[in-house]
mmCIF file of C-alpha atoms in Angstrom:
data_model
loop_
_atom_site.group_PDB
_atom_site.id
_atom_site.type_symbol
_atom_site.label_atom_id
_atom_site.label_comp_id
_atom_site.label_asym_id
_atom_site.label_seq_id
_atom_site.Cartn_x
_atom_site.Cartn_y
_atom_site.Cartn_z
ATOM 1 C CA UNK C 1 0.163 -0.189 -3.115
ATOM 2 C CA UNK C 2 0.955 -3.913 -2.002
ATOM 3 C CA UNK C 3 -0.274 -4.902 1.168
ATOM 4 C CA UNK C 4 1.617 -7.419 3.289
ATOM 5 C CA UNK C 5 -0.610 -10.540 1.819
ATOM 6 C CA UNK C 6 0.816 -9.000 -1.471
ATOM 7 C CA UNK C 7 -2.845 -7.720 -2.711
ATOM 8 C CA UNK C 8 -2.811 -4.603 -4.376
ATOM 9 C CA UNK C 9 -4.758 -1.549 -3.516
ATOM 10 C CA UNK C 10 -5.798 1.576 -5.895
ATOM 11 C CA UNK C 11 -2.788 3.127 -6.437
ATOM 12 C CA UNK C 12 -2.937 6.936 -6.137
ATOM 13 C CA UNK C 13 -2.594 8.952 -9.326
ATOM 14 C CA UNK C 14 0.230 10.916 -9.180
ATOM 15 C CA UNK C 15 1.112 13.874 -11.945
ATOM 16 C CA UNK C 16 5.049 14.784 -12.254
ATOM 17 C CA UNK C 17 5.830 17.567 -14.299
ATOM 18 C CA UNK C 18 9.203 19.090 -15.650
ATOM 19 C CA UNK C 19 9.919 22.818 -15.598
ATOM 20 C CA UNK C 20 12.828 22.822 -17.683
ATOM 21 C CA UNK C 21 15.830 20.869 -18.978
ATOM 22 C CA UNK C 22 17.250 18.528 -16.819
ATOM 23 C CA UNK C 23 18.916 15.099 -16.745
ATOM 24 C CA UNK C 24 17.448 12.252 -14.871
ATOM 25 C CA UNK C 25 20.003 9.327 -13.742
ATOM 26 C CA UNK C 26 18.175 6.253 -13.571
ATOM 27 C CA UNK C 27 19.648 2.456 -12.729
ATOM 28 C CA UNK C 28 20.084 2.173 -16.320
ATOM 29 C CA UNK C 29 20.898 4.146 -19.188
ATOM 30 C CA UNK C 30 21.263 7.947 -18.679
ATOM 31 C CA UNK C 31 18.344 9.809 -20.027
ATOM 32 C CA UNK C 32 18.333 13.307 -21.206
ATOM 33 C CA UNK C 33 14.976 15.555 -21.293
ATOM 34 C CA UNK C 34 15.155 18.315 -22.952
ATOM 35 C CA UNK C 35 12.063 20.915 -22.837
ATOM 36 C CA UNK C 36 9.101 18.700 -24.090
ATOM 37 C CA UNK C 37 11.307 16.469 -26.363
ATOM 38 C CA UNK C 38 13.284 13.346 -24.696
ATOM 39 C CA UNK C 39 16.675 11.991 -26.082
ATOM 40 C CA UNK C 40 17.275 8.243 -25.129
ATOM 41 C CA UNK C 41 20.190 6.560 -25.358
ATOM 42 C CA UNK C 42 19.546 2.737 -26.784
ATOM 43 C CA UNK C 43 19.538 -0.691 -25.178
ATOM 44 C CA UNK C 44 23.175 -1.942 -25.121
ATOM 45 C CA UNK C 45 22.546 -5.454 -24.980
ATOM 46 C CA UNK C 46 20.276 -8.091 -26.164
ATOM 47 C CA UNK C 47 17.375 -9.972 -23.246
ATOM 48 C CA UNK C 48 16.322 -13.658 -23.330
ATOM 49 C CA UNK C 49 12.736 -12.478 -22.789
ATOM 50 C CA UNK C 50 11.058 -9.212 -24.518
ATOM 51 C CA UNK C 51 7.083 -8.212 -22.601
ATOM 52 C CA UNK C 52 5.319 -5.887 -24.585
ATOM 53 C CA UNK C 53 2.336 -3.643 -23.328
ATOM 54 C CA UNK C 54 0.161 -3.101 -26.264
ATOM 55 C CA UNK C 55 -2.107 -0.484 -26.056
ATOM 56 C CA UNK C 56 0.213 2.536 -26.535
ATOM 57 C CA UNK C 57 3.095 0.698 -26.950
ATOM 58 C CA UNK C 58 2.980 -1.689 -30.104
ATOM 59 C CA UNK C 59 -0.202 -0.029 -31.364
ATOM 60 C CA UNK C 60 -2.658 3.168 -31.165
ATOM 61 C CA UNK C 61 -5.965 2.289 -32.529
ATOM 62 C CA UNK C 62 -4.471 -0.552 -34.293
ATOM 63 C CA UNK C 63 -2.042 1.232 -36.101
ATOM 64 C CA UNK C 64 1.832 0.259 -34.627
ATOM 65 C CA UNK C 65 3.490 3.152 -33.279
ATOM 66 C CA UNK C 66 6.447 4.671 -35.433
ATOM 67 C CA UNK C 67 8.945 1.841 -35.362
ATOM 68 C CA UNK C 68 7.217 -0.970 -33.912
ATOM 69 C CA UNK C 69 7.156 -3.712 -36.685
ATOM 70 C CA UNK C 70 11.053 -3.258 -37.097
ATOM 71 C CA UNK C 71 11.832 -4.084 -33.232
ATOM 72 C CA UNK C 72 9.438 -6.728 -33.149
ATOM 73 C CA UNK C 73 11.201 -8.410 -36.374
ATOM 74 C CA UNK C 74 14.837 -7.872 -34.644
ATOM 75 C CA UNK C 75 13.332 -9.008 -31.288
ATOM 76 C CA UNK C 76 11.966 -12.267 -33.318
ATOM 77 C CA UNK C 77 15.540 -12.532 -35.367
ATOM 78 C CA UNK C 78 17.168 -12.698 -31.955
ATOM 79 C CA UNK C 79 15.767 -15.683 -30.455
ATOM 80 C CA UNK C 80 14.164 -14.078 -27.756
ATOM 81 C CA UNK C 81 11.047 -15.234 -25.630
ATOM 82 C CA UNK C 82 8.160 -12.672 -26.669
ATOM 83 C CA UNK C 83 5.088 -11.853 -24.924
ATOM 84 C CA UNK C 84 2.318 -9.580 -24.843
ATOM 85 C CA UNK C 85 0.808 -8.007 -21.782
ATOM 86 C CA UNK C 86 -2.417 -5.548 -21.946
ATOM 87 C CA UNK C 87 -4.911 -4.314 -18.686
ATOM 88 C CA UNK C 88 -7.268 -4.020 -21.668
ATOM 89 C CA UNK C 89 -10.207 -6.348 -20.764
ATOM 90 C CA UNK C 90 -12.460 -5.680 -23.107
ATOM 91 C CA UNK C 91 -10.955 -8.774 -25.692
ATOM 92 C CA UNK C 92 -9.711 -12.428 -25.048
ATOM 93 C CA UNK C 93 -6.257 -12.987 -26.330
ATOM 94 C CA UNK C 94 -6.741 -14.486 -29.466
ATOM 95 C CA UNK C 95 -8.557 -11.112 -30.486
ATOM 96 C CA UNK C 96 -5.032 -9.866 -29.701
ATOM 97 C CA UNK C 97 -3.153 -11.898 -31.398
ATOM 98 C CA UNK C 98 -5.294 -11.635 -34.433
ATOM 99 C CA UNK C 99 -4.504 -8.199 -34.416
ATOM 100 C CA UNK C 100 -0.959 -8.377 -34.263
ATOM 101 C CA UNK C 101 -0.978 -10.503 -36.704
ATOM 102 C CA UNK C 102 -2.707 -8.049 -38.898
ATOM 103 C CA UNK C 103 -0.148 -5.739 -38.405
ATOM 104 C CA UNK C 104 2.647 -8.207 -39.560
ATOM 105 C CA UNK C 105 3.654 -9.204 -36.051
ATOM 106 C CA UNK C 106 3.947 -13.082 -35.058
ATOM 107 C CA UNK C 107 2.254 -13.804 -32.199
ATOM 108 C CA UNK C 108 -0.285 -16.197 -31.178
ATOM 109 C CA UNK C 109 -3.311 -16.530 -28.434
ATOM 110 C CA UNK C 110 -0.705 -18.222 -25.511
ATOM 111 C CA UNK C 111 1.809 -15.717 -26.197
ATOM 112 C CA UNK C 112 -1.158 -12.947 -24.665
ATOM 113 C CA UNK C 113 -1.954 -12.173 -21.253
ATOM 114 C CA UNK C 114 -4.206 -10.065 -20.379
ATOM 115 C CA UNK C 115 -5.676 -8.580 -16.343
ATOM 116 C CA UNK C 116 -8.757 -11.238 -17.265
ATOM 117 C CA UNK C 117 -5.920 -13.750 -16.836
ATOM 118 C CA UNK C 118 -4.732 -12.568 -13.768
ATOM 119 C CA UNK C 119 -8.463 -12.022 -12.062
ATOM 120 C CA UNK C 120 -8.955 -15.913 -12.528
ATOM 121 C CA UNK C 121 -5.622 -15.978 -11.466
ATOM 122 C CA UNK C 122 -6.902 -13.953 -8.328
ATOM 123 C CA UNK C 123 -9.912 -15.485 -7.704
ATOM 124 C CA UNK C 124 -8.424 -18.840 -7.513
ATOM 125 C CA UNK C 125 -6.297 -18.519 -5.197
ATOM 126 C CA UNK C 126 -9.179 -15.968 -3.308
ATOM 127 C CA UNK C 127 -12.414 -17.205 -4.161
ATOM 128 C CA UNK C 128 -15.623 -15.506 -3.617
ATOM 129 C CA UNK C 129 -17.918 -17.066 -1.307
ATOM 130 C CA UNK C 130 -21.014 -16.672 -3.657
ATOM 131 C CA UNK C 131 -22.272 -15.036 -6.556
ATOM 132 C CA UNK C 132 -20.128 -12.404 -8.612
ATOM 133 C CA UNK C 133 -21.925 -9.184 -9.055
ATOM 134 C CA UNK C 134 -20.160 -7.473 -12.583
ATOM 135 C CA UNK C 135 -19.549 -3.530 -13.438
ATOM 136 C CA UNK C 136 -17.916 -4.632 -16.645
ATOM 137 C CA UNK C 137 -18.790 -5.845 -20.238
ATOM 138 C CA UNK C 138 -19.534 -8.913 -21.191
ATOM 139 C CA UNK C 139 -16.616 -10.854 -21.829
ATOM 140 C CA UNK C 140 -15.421 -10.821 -18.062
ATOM 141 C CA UNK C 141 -18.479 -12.260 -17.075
ATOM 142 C CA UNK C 142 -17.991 -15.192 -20.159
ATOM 143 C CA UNK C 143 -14.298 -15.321 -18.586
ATOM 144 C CA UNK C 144 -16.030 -16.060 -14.819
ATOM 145 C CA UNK C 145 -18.254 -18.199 -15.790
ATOM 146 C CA UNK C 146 -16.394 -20.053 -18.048
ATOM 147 C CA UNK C 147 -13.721 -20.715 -14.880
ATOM 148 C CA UNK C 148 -16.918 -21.939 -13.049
ATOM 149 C CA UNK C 149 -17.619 -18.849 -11.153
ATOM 150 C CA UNK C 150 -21.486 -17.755 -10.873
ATOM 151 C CA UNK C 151 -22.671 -14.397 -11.888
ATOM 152 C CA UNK C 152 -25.425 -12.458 -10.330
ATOM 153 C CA UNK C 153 -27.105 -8.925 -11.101
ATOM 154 C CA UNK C 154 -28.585 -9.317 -7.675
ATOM 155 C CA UNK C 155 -27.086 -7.101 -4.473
ATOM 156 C CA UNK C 156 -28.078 -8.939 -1.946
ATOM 157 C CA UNK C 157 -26.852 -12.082 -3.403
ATOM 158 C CA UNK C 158 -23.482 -11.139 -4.049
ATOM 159 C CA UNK C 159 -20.426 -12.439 -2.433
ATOM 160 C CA UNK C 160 -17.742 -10.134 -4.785
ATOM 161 C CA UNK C 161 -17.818 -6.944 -7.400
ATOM 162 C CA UNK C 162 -15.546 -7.073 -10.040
ATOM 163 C CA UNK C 163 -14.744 -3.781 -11.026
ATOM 164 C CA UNK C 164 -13.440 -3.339 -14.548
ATOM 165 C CA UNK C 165 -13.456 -0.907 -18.211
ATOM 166 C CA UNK C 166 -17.097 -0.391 -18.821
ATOM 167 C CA UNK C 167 -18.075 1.323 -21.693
ATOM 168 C CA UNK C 168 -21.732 0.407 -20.599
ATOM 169 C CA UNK C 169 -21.089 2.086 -16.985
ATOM 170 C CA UNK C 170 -24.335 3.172 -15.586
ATOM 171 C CA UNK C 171 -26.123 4.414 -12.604
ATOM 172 C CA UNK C 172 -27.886 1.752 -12.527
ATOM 173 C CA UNK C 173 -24.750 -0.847 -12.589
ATOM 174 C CA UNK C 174 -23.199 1.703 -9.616
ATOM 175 C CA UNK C 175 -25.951 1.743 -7.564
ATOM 176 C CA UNK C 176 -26.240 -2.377 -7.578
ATOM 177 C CA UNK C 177 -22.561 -3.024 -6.905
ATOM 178 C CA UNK C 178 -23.260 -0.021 -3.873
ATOM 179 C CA UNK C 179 -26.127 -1.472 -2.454
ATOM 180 C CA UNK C 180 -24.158 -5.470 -2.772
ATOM 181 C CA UNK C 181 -20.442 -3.781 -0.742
ATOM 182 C CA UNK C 182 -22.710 -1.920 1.771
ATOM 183 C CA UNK C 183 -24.045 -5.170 2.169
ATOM 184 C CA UNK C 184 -20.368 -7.187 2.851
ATOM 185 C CA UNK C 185 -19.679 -7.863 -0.504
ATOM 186 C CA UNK C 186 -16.038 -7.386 -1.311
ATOM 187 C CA UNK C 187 -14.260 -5.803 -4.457
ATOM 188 C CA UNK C 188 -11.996 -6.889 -7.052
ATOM 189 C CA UNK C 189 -11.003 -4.358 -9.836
ATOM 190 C CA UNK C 190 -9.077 -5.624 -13.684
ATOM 191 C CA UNK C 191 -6.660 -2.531 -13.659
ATOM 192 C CA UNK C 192 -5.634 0.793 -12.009
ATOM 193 C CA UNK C 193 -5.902 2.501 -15.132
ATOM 194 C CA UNK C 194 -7.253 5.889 -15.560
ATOM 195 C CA UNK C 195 -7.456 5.936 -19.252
ATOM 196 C CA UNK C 196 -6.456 3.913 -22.354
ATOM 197 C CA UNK C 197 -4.765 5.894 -24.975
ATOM 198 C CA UNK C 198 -6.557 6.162 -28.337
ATOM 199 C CA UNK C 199 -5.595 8.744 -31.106
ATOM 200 C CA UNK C 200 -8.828 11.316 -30.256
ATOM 201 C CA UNK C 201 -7.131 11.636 -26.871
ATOM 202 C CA UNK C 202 -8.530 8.506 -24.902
ATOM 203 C CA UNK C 203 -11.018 6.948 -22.291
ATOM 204 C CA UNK C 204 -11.875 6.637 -19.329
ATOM 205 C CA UNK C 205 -10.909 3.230 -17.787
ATOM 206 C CA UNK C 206 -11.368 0.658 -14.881
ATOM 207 C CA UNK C 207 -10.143 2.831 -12.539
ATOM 208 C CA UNK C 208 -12.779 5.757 -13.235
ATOM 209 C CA UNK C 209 -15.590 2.750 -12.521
ATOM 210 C CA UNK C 210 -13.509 1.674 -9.614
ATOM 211 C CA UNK C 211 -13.011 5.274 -8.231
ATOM 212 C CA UNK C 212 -17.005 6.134 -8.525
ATOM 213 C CA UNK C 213 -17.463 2.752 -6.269
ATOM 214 C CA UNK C 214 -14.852 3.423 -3.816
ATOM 215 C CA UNK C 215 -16.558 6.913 -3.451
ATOM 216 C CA UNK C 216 -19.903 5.724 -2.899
ATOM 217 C CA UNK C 217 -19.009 3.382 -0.395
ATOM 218 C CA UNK C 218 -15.636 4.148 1.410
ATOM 219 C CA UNK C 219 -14.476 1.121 0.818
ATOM 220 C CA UNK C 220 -11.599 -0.210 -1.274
ATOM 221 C CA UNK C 221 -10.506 -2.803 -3.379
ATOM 222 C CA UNK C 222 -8.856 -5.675 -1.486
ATOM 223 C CA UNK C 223 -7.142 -6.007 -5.193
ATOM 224 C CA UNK C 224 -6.300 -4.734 -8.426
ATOM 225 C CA UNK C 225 -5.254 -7.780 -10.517
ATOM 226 C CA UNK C 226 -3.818 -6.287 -13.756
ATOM 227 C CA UNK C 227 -0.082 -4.160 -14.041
ATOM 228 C CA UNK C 228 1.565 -3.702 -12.051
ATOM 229 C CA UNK C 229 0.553 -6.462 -9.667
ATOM 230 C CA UNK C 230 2.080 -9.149 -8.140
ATOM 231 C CA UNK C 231 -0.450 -11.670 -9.655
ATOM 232 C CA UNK C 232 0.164 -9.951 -12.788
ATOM 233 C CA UNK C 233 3.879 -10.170 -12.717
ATOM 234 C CA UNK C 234 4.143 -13.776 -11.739
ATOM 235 C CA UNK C 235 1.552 -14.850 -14.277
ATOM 236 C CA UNK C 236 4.290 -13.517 -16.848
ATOM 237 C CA UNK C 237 7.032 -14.868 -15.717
ATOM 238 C CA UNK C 238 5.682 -18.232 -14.896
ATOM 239 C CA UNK C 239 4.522 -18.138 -18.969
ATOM 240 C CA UNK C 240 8.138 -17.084 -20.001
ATOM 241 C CA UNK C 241 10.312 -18.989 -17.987
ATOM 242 C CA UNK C 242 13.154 -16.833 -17.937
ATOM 243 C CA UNK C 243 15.253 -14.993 -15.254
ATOM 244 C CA UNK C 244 13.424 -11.543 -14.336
ATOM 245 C CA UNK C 245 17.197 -10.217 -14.890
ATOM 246 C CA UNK C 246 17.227 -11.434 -18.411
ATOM 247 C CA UNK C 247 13.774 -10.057 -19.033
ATOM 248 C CA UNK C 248 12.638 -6.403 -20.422
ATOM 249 C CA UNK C 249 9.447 -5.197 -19.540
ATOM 250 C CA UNK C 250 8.499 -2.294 -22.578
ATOM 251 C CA UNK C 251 5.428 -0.056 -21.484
ATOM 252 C CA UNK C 252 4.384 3.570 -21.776
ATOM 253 C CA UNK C 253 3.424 3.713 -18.187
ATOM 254 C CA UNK C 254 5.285 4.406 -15.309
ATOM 255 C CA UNK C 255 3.128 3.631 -13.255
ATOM 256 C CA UNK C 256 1.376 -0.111 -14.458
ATOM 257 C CA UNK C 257 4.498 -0.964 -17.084
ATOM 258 C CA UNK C 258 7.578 -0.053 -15.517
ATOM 259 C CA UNK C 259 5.654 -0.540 -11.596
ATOM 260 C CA UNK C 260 5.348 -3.812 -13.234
ATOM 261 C CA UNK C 261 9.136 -4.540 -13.880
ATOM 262 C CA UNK C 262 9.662 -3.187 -10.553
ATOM 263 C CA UNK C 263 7.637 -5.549 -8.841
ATOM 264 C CA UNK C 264 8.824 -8.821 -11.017
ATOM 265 C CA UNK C 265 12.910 -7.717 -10.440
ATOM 266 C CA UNK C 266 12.511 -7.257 -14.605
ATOM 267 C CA UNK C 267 14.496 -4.090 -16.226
ATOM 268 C CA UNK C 268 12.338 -2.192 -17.477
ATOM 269 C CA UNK C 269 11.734 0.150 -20.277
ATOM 270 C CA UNK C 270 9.683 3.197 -20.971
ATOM 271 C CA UNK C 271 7.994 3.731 -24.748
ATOM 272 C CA UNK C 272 7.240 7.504 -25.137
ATOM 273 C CA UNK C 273 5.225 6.455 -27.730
ATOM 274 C CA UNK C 274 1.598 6.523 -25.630
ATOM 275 C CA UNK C 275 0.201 7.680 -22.383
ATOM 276 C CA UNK C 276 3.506 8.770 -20.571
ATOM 277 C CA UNK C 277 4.662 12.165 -21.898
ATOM 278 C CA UNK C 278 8.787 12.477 -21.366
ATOM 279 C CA UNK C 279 8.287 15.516 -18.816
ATOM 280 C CA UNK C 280 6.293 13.244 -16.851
ATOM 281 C CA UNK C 281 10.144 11.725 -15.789
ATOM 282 C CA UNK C 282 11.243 14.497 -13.924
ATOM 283 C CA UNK C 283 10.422 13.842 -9.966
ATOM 284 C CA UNK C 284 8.839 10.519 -10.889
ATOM 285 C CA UNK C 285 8.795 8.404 -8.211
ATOM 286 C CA UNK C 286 9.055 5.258 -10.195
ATOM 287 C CA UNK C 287 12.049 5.222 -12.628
ATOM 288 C CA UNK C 288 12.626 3.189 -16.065
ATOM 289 C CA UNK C 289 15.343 1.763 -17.237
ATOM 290 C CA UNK C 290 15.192 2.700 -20.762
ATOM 291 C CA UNK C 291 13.382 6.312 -21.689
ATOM 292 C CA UNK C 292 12.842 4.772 -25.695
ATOM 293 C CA UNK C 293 11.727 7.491 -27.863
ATOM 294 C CA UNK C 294 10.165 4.585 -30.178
ATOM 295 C CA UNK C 295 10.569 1.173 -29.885
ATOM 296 C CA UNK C 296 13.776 1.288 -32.226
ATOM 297 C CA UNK C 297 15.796 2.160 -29.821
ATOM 298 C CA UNK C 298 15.512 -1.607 -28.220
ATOM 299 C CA UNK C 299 18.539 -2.339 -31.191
ATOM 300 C CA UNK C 300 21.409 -2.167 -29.850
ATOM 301 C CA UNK C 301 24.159 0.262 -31.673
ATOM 302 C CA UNK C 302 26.089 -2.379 -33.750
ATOM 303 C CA UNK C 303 24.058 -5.259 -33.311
ATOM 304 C CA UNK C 304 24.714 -7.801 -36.032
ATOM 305 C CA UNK C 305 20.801 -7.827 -36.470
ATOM 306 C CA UNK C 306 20.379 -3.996 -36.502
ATOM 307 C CA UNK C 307 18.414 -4.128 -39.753
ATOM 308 C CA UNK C 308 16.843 -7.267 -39.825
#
């Protein structure tokens, strides 16, 4: 949750099941669930700004989810801003864009934001007092270090552990950030994400590091940078330049994606295309938009561009 210097804590984890049909009445367009199917009713207008989570959303495994590369052509017809926002930390943004490029989508390294952006975002405007003790791969500590930030594997030098997806995470790499926040240091994590979708059924992410240090410890972090935060939000709309009214957020999270759209005053909508299963609506406590059974359903009935 935001704290009153607008810092975000660990969110808690929340599970909301349905038992049964029902029919959820959101801010936006009504959204029908139906056992363990969903029935969405499409956009009805056009934005000036289209954000796009990736993982889950645009892509599985590199492969774009069922309808994906005929949105993002209408979405490019239109005019619209684009952007593309990921808690993934574990590639810079031109990897991204290379990738959707590779797919057949337009999109270049400036048009990517990532949680790395937002932690130098963070840590700029709340630097560390010393050294930056890492549980994370590589590239984050390239990223620090790069923004003039000095990395140590050494507890007791430590000013701040950043917390982020480790595929590396050891005992070893828990026990040093433990013995450097029993010793004052204080924590930073990329993203409150508990696992990034893949098509063998995911893994485990930043927050699974974060929640093993938190345990440890009993201490929390002062911030998670990445969706749906507000450092996170503003870095987006400061890159787009467009009325949060006039922009859609598209995620399959409630909780980071739509959270996200929440926080910026964005509408927001929900891709049941990845990690968010459509019974998972019923009792939310966070509430899309859109419910968008793939991303086709960002055409608008009738739009001149339907098939671009």
């Amino acid at each position: 949750m935001r704290t009153s210097t607008g810092c975000w804590h660990a969110p808690p984890r929340p599970v909301a099941v349905c038992d049964g049909a029902s029919r959820i009445d959101g801010e936006g367009p009504r959204v029908t669930v139906v056992g363990a199917g969903a029935i969405a009713r499409r956009a009805d207008r056009r934005y000036a700004a289209y954000v796009f989570d990736l993982d889950g959303t645009v892509h599985v495994d590199g492969q774009p989810t069922p309808g994906a590369l005929t949105a993002l052509a209408w979405v490019h017809a239109t005019g619209a801003r684009v952007a593309f926002l990921t808690n993934n930390p574990l590639q810079p943004g031109t990897a991204y864009a290379l990738m959707l490029e590779r797919m057949g989508i337009p999109a270049t390294p400036s048009d990517v934001i990532t949680s790395l952006d937002a932690l130098v975002r963070y840590l700029r405007a709340h630097p560390p007092d010393g050294p930056v003790l890492l549980v994370a791969e590589p590239l984050v500590g390239e990223v620090l270090q790069g923004a003039g930030w000095t990395i140590t594997t050494d507890p007791n030098e430590a000013a701040m552990v950043v917390v982020s997806w480790d595929r590396g995470f050891s005992y070893e790499r828990l026990l040093a950030a433990f013995r450097a926040v029993r010793r004052g240091a204080r924590i930073v994590a990329t993203n409150p994400d508990p696992f990034c979708p893949t098509a063998d059924g995911g893994l485990p992410d930043c927050a699974a590091m974060l929640a093993a240090l938190e345990a440890c410890t009993g201490a929390r972090a002062e911030a998670v940078v990445g969706k749906p935060s507000v450092h996170m939000a503003t870095a987006i709309l400061d890159h787009l330049g467009t009325p949060p009214a006039d922009t859609l957020m598209v995620g399959d999270r409630l909780l980071t994606d739509v959270g996200l759209a929440r926080t910026a005053g964005m509408a927001s909508g929900l891709a049941l295309t990845g990690a968010t299963d459509p019974t998972a609506l019923e009792g939310a406590t966070v509430r899309p938009d859109l419910a968008l059974t793939s991303l086709l359903d960002l055409i608008p009935a009738g739009d001149p561009l339907e098939h671009p």
